[in-house]
Coordinates of N, CA and C in Angstrom, one line a residue:
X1 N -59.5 61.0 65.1 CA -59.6 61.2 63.7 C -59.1 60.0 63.0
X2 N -59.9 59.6 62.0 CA -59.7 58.5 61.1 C -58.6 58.7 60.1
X3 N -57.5 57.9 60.0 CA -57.1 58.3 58.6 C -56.8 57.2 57.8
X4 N -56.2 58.2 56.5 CA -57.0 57.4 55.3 C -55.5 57.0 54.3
X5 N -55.5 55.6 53.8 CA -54.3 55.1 53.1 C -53.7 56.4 52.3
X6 N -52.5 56.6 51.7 CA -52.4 58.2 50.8 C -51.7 57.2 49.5
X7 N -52.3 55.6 49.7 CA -52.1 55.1 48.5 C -53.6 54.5 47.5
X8 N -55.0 54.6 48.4 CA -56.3 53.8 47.9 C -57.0 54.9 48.6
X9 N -56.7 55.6 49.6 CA -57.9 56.3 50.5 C -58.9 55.4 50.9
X10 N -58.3 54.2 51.9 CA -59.0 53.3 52.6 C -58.8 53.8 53.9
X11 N -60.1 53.4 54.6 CA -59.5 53.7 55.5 C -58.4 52.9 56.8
X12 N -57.7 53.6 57.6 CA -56.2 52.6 58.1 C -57.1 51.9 59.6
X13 N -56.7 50.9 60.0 CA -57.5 50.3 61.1 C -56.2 49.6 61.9
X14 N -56.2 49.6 63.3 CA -55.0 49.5 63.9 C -53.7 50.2 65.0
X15 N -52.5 50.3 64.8 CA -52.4 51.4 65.2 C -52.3 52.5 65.0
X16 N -52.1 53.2 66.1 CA -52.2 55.1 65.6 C -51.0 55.6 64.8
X17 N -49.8 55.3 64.6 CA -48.5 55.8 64.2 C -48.4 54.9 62.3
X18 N -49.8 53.9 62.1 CA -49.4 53.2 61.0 C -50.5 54.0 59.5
X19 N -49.0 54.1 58.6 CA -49.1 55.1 57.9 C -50.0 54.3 56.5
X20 N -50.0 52.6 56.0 CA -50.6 52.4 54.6 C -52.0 51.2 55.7
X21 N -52.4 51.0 54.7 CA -53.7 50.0 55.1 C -53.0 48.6 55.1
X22 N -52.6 48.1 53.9 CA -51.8 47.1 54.1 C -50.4 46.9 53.6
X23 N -49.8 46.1 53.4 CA -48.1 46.0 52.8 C -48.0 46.2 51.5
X24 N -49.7 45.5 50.3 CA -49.4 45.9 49.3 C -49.1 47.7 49.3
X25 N -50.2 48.3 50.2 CA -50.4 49.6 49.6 C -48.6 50.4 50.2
X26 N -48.4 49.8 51.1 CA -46.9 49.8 51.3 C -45.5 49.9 50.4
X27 N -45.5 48.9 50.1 CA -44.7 47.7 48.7 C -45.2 48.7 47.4
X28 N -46.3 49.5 47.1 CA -46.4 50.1 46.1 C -46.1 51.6 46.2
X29 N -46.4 52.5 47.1 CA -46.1 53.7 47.7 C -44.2 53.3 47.4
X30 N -43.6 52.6 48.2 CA -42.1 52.7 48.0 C -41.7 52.4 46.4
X31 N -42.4 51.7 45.6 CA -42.0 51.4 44.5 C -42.0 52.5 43.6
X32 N -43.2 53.3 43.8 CA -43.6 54.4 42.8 C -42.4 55.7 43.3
X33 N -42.2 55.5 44.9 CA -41.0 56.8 44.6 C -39.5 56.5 44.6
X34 N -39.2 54.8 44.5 CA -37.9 54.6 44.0 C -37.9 54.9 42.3
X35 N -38.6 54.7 41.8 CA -38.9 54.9 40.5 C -38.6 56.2 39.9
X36 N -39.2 56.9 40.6 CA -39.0 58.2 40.4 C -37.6 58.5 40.8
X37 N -37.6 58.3 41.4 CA -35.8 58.8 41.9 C -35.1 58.3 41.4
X38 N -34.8 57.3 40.5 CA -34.2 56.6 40.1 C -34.3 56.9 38.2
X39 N -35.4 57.5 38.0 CA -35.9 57.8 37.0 C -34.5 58.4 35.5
X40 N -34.0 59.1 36.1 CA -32.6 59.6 35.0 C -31.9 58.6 35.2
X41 N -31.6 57.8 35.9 CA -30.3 56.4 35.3 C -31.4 55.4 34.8
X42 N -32.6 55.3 35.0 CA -33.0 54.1 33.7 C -32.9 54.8 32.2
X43 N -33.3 56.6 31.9 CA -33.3 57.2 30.9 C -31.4 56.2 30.1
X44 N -30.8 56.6 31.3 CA -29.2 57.0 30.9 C -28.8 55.2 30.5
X45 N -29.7 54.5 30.8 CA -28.6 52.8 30.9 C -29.7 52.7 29.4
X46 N -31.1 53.1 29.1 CA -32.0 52.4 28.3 C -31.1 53.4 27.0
X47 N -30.4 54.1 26.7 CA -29.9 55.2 25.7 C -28.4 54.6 25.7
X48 N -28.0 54.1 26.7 CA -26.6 53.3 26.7 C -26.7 51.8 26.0
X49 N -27.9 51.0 26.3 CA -28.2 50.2 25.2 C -28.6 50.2 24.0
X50 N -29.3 51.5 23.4 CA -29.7 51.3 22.1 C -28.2 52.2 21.4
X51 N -27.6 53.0 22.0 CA -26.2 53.0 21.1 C -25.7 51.6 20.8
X52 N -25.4 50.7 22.2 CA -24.6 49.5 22.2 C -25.5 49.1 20.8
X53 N -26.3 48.6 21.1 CA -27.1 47.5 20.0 C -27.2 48.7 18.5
X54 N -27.2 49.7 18.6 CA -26.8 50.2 16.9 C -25.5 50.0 16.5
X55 N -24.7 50.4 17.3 CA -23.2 50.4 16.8 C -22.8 49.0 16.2
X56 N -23.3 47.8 17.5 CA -23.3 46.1 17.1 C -24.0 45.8 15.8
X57 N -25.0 46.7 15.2 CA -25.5 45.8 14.1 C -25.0 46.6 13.0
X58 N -24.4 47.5 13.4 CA -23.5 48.5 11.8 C -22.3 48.2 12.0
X59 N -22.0 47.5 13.2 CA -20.0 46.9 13.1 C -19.7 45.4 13.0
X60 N -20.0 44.3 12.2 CA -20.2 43.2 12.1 C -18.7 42.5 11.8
X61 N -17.8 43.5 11.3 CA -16.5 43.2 10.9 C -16.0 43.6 12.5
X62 N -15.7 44.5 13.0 CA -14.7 44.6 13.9 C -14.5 46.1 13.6
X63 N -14.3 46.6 12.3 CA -13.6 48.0 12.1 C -14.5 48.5 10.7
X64 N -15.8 49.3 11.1 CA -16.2 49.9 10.1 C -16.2 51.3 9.7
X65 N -17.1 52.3 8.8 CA -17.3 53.4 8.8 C -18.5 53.7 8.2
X66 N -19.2 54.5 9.1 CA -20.7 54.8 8.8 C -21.0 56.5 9.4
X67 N -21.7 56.7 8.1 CA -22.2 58.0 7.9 C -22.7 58.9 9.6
X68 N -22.7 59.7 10.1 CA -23.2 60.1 11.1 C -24.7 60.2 10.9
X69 N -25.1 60.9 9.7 CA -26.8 60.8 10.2 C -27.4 59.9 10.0
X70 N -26.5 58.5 9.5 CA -27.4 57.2 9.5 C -27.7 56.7 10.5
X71 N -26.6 56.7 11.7 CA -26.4 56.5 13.3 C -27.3 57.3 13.9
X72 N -27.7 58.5 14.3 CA -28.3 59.7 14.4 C -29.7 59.1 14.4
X73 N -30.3 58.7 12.9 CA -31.5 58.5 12.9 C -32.0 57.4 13.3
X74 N -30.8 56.3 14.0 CA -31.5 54.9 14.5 C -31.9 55.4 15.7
X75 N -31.7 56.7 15.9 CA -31.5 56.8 18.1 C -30.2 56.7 18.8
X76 N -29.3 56.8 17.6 CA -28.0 56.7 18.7 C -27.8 58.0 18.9
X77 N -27.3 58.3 19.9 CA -26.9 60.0 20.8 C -25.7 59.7 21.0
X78 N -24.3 60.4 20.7 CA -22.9 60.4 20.9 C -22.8 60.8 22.7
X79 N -23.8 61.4 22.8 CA -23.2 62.4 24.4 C -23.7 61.1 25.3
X80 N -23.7 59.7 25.3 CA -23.6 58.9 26.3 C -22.8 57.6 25.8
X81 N -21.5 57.5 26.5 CA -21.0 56.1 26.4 C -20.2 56.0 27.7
X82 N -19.4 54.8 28.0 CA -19.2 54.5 28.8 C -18.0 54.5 29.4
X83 N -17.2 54.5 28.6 CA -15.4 54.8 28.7 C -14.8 55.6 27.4
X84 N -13.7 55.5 27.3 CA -12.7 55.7 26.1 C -11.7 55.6 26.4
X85 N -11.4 55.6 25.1 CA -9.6 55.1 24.7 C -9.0 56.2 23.7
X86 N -7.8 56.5 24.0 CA -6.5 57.4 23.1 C -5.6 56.2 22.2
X87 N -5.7 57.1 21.0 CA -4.9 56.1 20.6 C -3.3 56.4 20.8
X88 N -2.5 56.1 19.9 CA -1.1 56.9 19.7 C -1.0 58.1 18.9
X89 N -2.5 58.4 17.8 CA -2.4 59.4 17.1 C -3.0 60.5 17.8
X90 N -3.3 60.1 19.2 CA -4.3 61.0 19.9 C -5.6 61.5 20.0
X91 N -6.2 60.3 19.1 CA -7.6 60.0 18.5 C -7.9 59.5 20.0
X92 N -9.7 60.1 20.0 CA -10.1 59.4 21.5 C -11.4 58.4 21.0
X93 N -12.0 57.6 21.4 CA -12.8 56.8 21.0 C -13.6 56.8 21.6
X94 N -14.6 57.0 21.6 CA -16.0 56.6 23.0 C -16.3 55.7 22.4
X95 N -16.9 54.6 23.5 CA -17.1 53.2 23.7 C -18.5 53.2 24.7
X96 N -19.4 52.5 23.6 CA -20.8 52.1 24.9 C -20.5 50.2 25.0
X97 N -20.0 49.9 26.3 CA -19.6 48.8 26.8 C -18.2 48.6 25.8
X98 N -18.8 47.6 24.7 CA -17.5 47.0 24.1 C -17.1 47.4 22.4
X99 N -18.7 48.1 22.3 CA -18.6 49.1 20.8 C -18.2 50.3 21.3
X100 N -17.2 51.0 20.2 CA -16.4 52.1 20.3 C -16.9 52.8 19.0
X101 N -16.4 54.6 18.9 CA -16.5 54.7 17.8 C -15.4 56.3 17.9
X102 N -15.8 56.8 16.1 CA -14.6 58.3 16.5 C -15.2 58.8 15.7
X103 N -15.7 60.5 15.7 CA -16.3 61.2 14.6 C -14.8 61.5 14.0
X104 N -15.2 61.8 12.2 CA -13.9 61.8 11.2 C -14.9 62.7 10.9
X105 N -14.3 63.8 10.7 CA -15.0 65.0 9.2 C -14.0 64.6 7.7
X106 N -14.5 63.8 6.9 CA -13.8 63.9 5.5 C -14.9 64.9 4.4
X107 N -14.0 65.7 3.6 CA -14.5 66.8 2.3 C -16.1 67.1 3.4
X108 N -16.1 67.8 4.0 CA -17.4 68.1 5.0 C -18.5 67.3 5.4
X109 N -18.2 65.8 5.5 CA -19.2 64.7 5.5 C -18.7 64.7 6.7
X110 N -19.4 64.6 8.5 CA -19.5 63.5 9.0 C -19.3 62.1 8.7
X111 N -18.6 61.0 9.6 CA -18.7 59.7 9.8 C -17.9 59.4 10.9
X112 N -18.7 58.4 11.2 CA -18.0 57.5 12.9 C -17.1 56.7 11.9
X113 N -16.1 56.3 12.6 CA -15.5 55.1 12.8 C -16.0 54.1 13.8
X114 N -16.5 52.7 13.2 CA -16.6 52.2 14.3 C -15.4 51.0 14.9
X115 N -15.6 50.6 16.1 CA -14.2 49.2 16.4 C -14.9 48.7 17.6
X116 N -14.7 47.8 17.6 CA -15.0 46.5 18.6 C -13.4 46.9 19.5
X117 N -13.5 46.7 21.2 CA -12.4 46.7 22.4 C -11.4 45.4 22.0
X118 N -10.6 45.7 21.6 CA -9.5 44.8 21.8 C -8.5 44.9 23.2
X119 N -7.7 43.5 23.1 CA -7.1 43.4 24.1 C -5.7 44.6 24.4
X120 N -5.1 44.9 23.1 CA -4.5 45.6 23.5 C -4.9 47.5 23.8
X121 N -6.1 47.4 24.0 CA -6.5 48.8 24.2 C -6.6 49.2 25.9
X122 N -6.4 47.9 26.5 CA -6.6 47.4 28.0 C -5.1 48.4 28.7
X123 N -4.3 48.8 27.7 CA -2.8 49.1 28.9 C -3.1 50.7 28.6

């Protein structure tokens, strides 16, 4: 019985135990199911940089404050960052890479704080 690539439906020529037609159809069968499996950490790193890069173009000083649903509607999502920090008032900060930020409720508004990682946040 002949069988047949399960990447082109060519048929295989050679030996009996060999499963693609050639290395591309090989090289692409492994590619397509690293992909997949791998599929939730490209979600989680591609959502870890468009926080990074919103928070970087709304914190140009170092230490700003911005509305939550302005952040919100660029595509930033609070439920992924990458560390945090306590301060002494017991504020915690989530940080995607080197932008940080802290939800504040003032008179019922939403707003992040945002801050760039300083050195003394390292101890």
């Amino acid at each position: 019985m002949m069988k047949k690539c399960p990447v082109c439906d060519t048929l295989i020529t050679g030996r009996s135990d060999k499963k693609y037609c050639s290395a591309y159809c090989k090289s692409a069968q492994q590619y397509e199911k690293r992909k997949q499996e791998e599929d939730e950490y490209y979600k989680i790193d591609r959502q870890l940089k468009t926080n990074r890069k919103i928070l970087k173009a709304y914190n140009k000083s170092g230490l700003s404050t911005v509305r939550k649903e302005k952040l919100l509607a660029e595509g930033f999502n609070p439920k992924f960052f990458t560390h945090y920090w306590k301060n002494t008032k017991g504020q915690v900060y989530l940080f995607c890479y080197e932008y940080g930020f802290l939800l504040l409720k003032e008179n019922q508004k939403e707003k992040y704080i945002l801050v760039k990682w300083q050195k003394y946040m390292e101890v």
